[in-house]
Short mmCIF file of C-alpha atoms in Angstrom, two decimals:
data_model
loop_
_atom_site.label_atom_id
_atom_site.label_comp_id
_atom_site.label_asym_id
_atom_site.label_seq_id
_atom_site.Cartn_x
_atom_site.Cartn_y
_atom_site.Cartn_z
CA MET A 1 121.85 72.65 85.02
CA PRO A 2 121.99 68.82 85.76
CA GLU A 3 122.27 69.47 89.33
CA LEU A 4 118.57 71.41 90.03
CA GLN A 5 116.07 68.50 90.25
CA GLN A 6 119.06 68.34 93.73
CA LEU A 7 118.51 71.11 94.37
CA ALA A 8 114.72 71.38 94.43
CA ASP A 9 114.77 68.64 96.62
CA ALA A 10 117.32 70.40 99.01
CA VAL A 11 114.64 73.11 99.32
CA ARG A 12 111.51 71.13 99.79
CA ALA A 13 113.69 69.13 102.47
CA ALA A 14 115.04 72.13 104.07
CA PRO A 15 114.01 71.50 108.00
CA GLY A 16 112.97 75.55 108.05
CA LEU A 17 110.73 75.28 105.29
CA GLN A 18 109.45 71.57 106.21
CA GLY A 19 109.03 73.71 109.95
CA LYS A 20 106.43 75.86 108.49
CA ARG A 21 104.15 73.05 107.55
CA ASP A 22 103.55 73.63 111.42
CA VAL A 23 102.27 76.97 111.10
CA ARG A 24 98.27 75.74 110.33
CA LEU A 25 97.56 75.42 113.95
CA ILE A 26 97.27 78.77 113.87
CA GLU A 27 94.01 77.95 112.62
CA ARG A 28 92.84 77.85 116.36
CA LEU A 29 93.05 81.37 116.54
CA GLY A 30 90.26 82.15 114.29
CA ALA A 31 89.59 83.66 110.70
CA GLY A 32 92.05 86.48 109.18
CA ILE A 33 95.51 85.61 109.83
CA ASP A 34 96.57 84.65 106.71
CA GLY A 35 100.33 83.83 107.67
CA ASP A 36 102.58 87.15 105.81
CA ASP A 37 105.12 88.84 107.17
CA ALA A 38 103.53 90.79 109.79
CA ALA A 39 99.71 91.96 110.92
CA LEU A 40 98.12 95.03 109.70
CA VAL A 41 95.95 97.14 112.42
CA PRO A 42 94.62 100.53 111.10
CA TYR A 43 95.19 103.47 113.29
CA ALA A 44 95.02 107.37 112.45
CA GLY A 45 95.35 107.56 109.07
CA GLU A 46 98.07 105.01 108.83
CA LEU A 47 98.60 101.05 109.60
CA LEU A 48 99.83 100.10 112.50
CA VAL A 49 102.52 96.75 111.26
CA ILE A 50 102.56 94.19 114.38
CA CYS A 51 104.73 91.24 114.22
CA GLY A 52 106.42 89.35 116.75
CA GLU A 53 109.27 86.05 116.51
CA ALA A 54 110.67 83.40 119.01
CA MET A 55 114.21 82.14 119.14
CA SER A 56 114.62 78.20 118.61
CA PRO A 57 115.82 77.46 122.20
CA PRO A 58 118.66 75.46 121.27
CA PHE A 59 120.51 78.52 119.40
CA LEU A 60 119.52 80.58 122.56
CA LEU A 61 121.15 78.29 124.27
CA ALA A 62 124.30 78.05 122.46
CA ASP A 63 125.13 81.67 121.09
CA PRO A 64 123.08 84.26 123.51
CA PHE A 65 124.32 86.67 122.13
CA GLY A 66 123.41 86.03 118.47
CA ALA A 67 119.86 84.75 119.44
CA GLY A 68 119.47 88.34 121.53
CA ALA A 69 120.36 90.18 117.58
CA ALA A 70 118.55 87.99 115.94
CA ALA A 71 115.58 88.73 117.91
CA VAL A 72 116.20 92.30 116.51
CA VAL A 73 116.73 91.71 112.63
CA THR A 74 113.90 88.92 112.11
CA ASN A 75 111.18 91.72 113.56
CA VAL A 76 112.87 94.57 111.67
CA SER A 77 113.03 92.39 108.15
CA ASP A 78 109.06 91.69 108.73
CA VAL A 79 108.13 95.50 109.56
CA ARG A 80 110.02 96.33 106.45
CA ALA A 81 108.98 93.38 104.28
CA MET A 82 105.11 95.22 104.74
CA GLY A 83 106.83 98.39 103.40
CA GLY A 84 106.79 100.07 107.06
CA ARG A 85 108.66 102.05 108.84
CA PRO A 86 109.76 100.13 112.41
CA LEU A 87 108.54 102.41 115.41
CA ALA A 88 109.69 100.24 118.71
CA LEU A 89 110.36 97.08 120.05
CA VAL A 90 109.90 95.16 123.12
CA ASP A 91 111.94 91.60 124.23
CA MET A 92 110.00 88.41 125.94
CA LEU A 93 113.33 86.53 127.75
CA VAL A 94 113.49 84.13 130.22
CA SER A 95 117.50 83.05 130.98
CA PRO A 96 118.70 80.16 133.30
CA ASP A 97 121.13 82.75 134.61
CA ALA A 98 122.02 86.39 135.22
CA ALA A 99 125.30 85.80 133.01
CA HIS A 100 122.86 84.03 130.00
CA ALA A 101 120.66 87.31 130.31
CA GLU A 102 123.34 89.83 129.69
CA GLN A 103 124.39 88.37 126.93
CA VAL A 104 120.88 87.94 125.35
CA LEU A 105 120.40 91.87 126.46
CA ASP A 106 124.19 92.73 124.56
CA GLY A 107 123.17 91.22 121.78
CA ILE A 108 119.41 92.82 121.08
CA ALA A 109 120.79 96.40 122.39
CA TRP A 110 123.83 95.86 120.06
CA ALA A 111 121.42 95.25 116.45
CA ALA A 112 118.55 97.14 117.94
CA GLY A 113 121.48 100.36 117.88
CA LEU A 114 122.36 99.20 114.36
CA LEU A 115 119.68 99.53 112.91
CA GLY A 116 118.33 102.43 114.82
CA VAL A 117 114.97 100.77 116.51
CA PRO A 118 114.59 101.67 120.00
CA VAL A 119 113.84 98.78 122.40
CA VAL A 120 111.74 100.46 124.48
CA GLY A 121 110.57 97.64 127.23
CA GLY A 122 109.44 93.93 127.86
CA HIS A 123 109.53 91.22 130.24
CA LEU A 124 112.76 89.17 131.64
CA THR A 125 112.31 85.97 134.06
CA LEU A 126 115.93 84.23 135.64
CA GLY A 127 115.93 80.39 136.48
CA HIS A 128 114.22 78.44 133.73
CA PRO A 129 115.45 76.91 130.66
CA PRO A 130 116.06 80.08 128.10
CA ALA A 131 113.11 80.71 125.84
CA LEU A 132 113.29 84.71 123.75
CA SER A 133 110.26 85.97 122.05
CA ALA A 134 110.45 89.83 120.42
CA SER A 135 108.08 92.21 118.93
CA CYS A 136 107.58 94.98 116.70
CA THR A 137 105.80 97.69 116.50
CA GLY A 138 105.54 99.70 112.97
CA VAL A 139 103.74 101.79 110.30
CA THR A 140 102.94 102.25 106.92
CA ARG A 141 100.74 104.42 104.38
CA ALA A 142 101.27 101.79 101.53
CA PRO A 143 101.48 98.65 102.95
CA LEU A 144 103.03 95.49 100.66
CA GLN A 145 101.01 92.69 101.13
CA ALA A 146 102.04 89.25 100.23
CA SER A 147 98.52 88.56 99.18
CA MET A 148 98.41 91.12 95.98
CA ALA A 149 101.01 89.24 93.99
CA ALA A 150 99.65 88.15 90.96
CA PRO A 151 100.16 86.32 87.70
CA GLY A 152 102.15 88.51 85.35
CA ASP A 153 104.63 89.89 88.36
CA VAL A 154 107.90 89.98 88.06
CA LEU A 155 109.85 88.85 91.02
CA LEU A 156 112.37 90.49 92.35
CA ALA A 157 114.91 89.73 94.71
CA ALA A 158 117.03 92.50 96.76
CA PHE A 159 120.01 91.65 99.48
CA ALA A 160 122.71 92.81 101.25
CA THR A 161 125.54 90.74 99.89
CA ASP A 162 128.59 92.72 101.11
CA GLY A 163 128.37 90.54 104.77
CA ARG A 164 129.67 87.24 105.58
CA TYR A 165 128.46 83.61 107.14
CA MET A 166 128.29 83.65 110.71
CA SER A 167 129.77 80.13 110.51
CA ASP A 168 131.19 77.44 108.35
CA THR A 169 127.78 74.92 109.03
CA GLN A 170 124.56 77.31 109.79
CA PRO A 171 122.50 79.02 107.31
CA PHE A 172 122.37 82.76 108.73
CA PHE A 173 124.43 85.54 106.87
CA THR A 174 124.65 88.72 108.63
CA ALA A 175 125.32 92.50 107.01
CA LEU A 176 125.93 93.75 110.29
CA HIS A 177 129.13 93.83 110.66
CA ASP A 178 130.78 94.99 107.33
CA ARG A 179 127.82 98.01 106.30
CA ALA A 180 127.99 100.67 108.22
CA PRO A 181 125.25 101.65 110.41
CA GLU A 182 124.23 104.49 108.40
CA ARG A 183 123.29 102.08 105.59
CA LEU A 184 122.38 99.70 107.80
CA ARG A 185 119.27 102.36 109.01
CA ASP A 186 118.47 103.25 105.74
CA ASP A 187 118.98 99.76 103.64
CA GLY A 188 114.91 98.77 104.94
CA ASP A 189 113.54 102.73 103.37
CA ALA A 190 113.93 100.94 100.11
CA LEU A 191 110.97 98.94 100.23
CA VAL A 192 109.13 101.94 101.90
CA GLU A 193 110.25 104.02 98.89
CA ILE A 194 109.24 101.04 96.13
CA ALA A 195 105.94 100.92 98.65
CA GLU A 196 105.29 104.55 98.49
CA ALA A 197 105.97 105.38 94.82
CA GLY A 198 103.85 102.22 93.90
CA LEU A 199 106.35 100.58 91.79
CA CYS A 200 105.82 97.47 93.72
CA HIS A 201 102.16 96.32 95.88
CA ALA A 202 104.33 92.94 96.91
CA ALA A 203 106.36 91.47 98.87
CA ARG A 204 108.16 88.87 101.16
CA ASP A 205 111.29 89.23 103.55
CA VAL A 206 114.22 86.00 103.01
CA SER A 207 113.63 83.86 106.58
CA MET A 208 114.74 80.96 108.28
CA PRO A 209 113.23 79.11 104.70
CA GLY A 210 116.07 80.51 102.83
CA VAL A 211 114.97 82.33 99.17
CA ALA A 212 112.91 79.59 97.62
CA GLY A 213 110.87 78.41 100.57
CA SER A 214 110.31 82.19 101.73
CA LEU A 215 108.92 82.54 97.98
CA LEU A 216 106.73 79.58 98.82
CA GLN A 217 105.41 80.84 101.44
CA MET A 218 104.44 84.20 99.54
CA LEU A 219 103.04 81.96 97.01
CA GLU A 220 100.73 80.18 99.06
CA THR A 221 99.38 83.38 100.67
CA ALA A 222 98.81 85.66 97.40
CA GLY A 223 97.46 82.23 95.70
CA CYS A 224 99.35 81.50 92.74
CA GLY A 225 102.56 79.60 91.43
CA ALA A 226 106.17 81.62 90.37
CA ARG A 227 109.51 80.70 88.17
CA LEU A 228 112.51 81.31 90.24
CA ASP A 229 115.84 81.75 87.50
CA VAL A 230 118.66 80.71 90.15
CA ASP A 231 120.83 81.98 87.60
CA ALA A 232 119.61 85.64 87.32
CA LEU A 233 119.60 85.48 91.44
CA PRO A 234 121.84 87.83 93.26
CA ARG A 235 124.65 86.35 95.63
CA PRO A 236 127.34 87.12 97.18
CA ARG A 237 130.97 86.48 95.37
CA GLY A 238 131.70 82.89 96.32
CA ALA A 239 128.38 81.62 97.24
CA ASP A 240 127.60 78.12 96.25
CA LEU A 241 124.01 78.75 94.96
CA LYS A 242 122.58 75.50 97.23
CA ARG A 243 123.91 77.09 100.15
CA TRP A 244 122.57 80.86 99.43
CA LEU A 245 119.22 79.27 98.82
CA LEU A 246 118.68 77.69 102.28
CA THR A 247 120.57 81.35 103.55
CA PHE A 248 118.37 83.10 105.87
CA PRO A 249 119.77 86.63 105.49
CA SER A 250 119.68 89.26 107.73
CA PHE A 251 118.69 91.78 104.84
CA GLY A 252 116.55 89.65 102.09
CA PHE A 253 113.16 90.36 100.30
CA LEU A 254 111.17 89.24 97.66
CA PRO A 255 109.24 92.07 95.96
CA ALA A 256 106.34 91.73 93.32
CA ALA A 257 106.02 94.26 90.49
CA ARG A 258 104.08 95.01 87.37
CA PRO A 259 106.54 94.05 84.49
CA GLU A 260 106.57 98.35 83.37
CA HIS A 261 107.95 99.17 87.17
CA ALA A 262 110.85 96.28 87.74
CA ASP A 263 113.53 98.23 86.52
CA ALA A 264 112.57 101.23 87.75
CA ALA A 265 112.08 99.17 91.46
CA CYS A 266 115.70 97.84 91.67
CA GLU A 267 117.05 101.47 91.87
CA PRO A 268 116.18 101.96 95.33
CA PHE A 269 118.17 98.94 96.63
CA LEU A 270 121.12 99.51 93.87
CA ARG A 271 121.33 103.46 95.06
CA ARG A 272 122.02 102.24 98.84
CA GLY A 273 124.52 99.97 97.58
CA LEU A 274 122.21 96.64 97.92
CA ALA A 275 121.83 93.93 95.46
CA CYS A 276 118.54 93.73 93.07
CA ALA A 277 117.46 92.28 89.77
CA PRO A 278 114.63 90.64 88.31
CA CYS A 279 114.77 86.71 88.82
CA GLY A 280 111.54 85.34 87.76
CA ALA A 281 107.28 85.87 87.38
CA PHE A 282 104.99 84.83 89.19
CA ASP A 283 102.32 82.85 87.00
CA ASP A 284 98.63 80.99 87.84
CA THR A 285 99.93 77.37 88.07
CA GLY A 286 100.04 76.87 91.78
CA THR A 287 103.45 75.65 91.37
CA LEU A 288 107.13 76.80 92.66
CA ARG A 289 110.20 76.05 89.95
CA LEU A 290 113.24 76.79 89.99
CA VAL A 291 114.58 77.33 86.14
CA SER A 292 118.65 77.80 84.62
CA GLY A 293 118.59 77.97 81.38
CA ALA A 294 115.64 75.85 79.12
CA ALA A 295 116.05 73.65 82.35
CA GLU A 296 113.08 73.25 85.08
CA ALA A 297 112.32 71.81 87.91
CA THR A 298 109.35 72.07 90.54
CA VAL A 299 109.87 72.41 94.38
CA TRP A 300 106.39 72.24 95.26
CA ASP A 301 102.87 71.98 94.05
CA LEU A 302 100.28 74.07 95.89
CA THR A 303 97.58 73.04 94.02
CA ALA A 304 98.39 69.35 95.33
CA THR A 305 100.01 69.60 99.14
CA PRO A 306 99.37 73.29 100.49
CA LEU A 307 102.30 74.25 103.24
CA THR A 308 100.59 75.46 105.92
CA GLY A 309 97.22 75.27 104.45
CA LEU A 310 96.41 79.48 105.21
CA ALA A 311 94.03 81.48 103.58
CA GLY A 312 94.99 82.10 99.77
CA SER A 313 96.50 77.67 98.97
CA PRO A 314 95.71 77.60 95.80
CA SER A 315 93.43 75.17 94.88
CA ALA A 316 93.77 72.12 92.57
CA ASP A 317 90.44 74.09 90.08
CA GLY A 318 92.07 77.38 90.84
#
């Protein structure tokens, strides 16, 4: 594939990935924050899964309903990526006026209803430039932590491919309009199933950096490298590969499994009508490479240039 290096260059330059370099600022909060999808807090014999997301102000201004829906989807995905069941969500909204706030809240209510996650409270202020964030709490008995991915693991990719792009120019792909609500509510339980059965031990959701960029975040947290086989990567019928690599889907996850568990780990996704397949492997190189047949192109070398520099980043001496 002669354009493989062009794909690697596009992934590296994507604003969604480059924006993650600013995450290093959270080191000011103290040790113990590793950049995973959510935090795990022991409670009553289980683990609470706690996460939060903030929406881009330009997105919030241009599409209030879509931003409200995205605030739900991103939080639920973070909980699911940790092998958790989402319990409830709260939102914090600042809007210039009541009409804007109503559209945002309608989007929140719509997505929360489809995904079966109650909105139990939050905060609302009117009369100021728009800002939206939300936080979700879940619970797990068998967490999937990105830091647990290790050399020798098989990389899986799972998606809801029966959906649509929200526009011709934006990277957002959603299945919320096309999958039945009962399926949407059950889809995330595939991650709970593979975690509790011991079929997978690590995962990351696919978010704003796209498939490869999200994988890079996972590699930095785990302190390892990986090969991503772009030919084996599940994608919607007719979807352009470059666009798909940079897409933020409503349901997309990158679980890690031992080779002997890889096929069995795909089954809970496939049984639910989701796409899932092995599409690479983790290694000890500290680099992310795209692979197509015999061709290979490096996206990022974490040993030379950390992405965020948070705990787990590979070092040049291993």
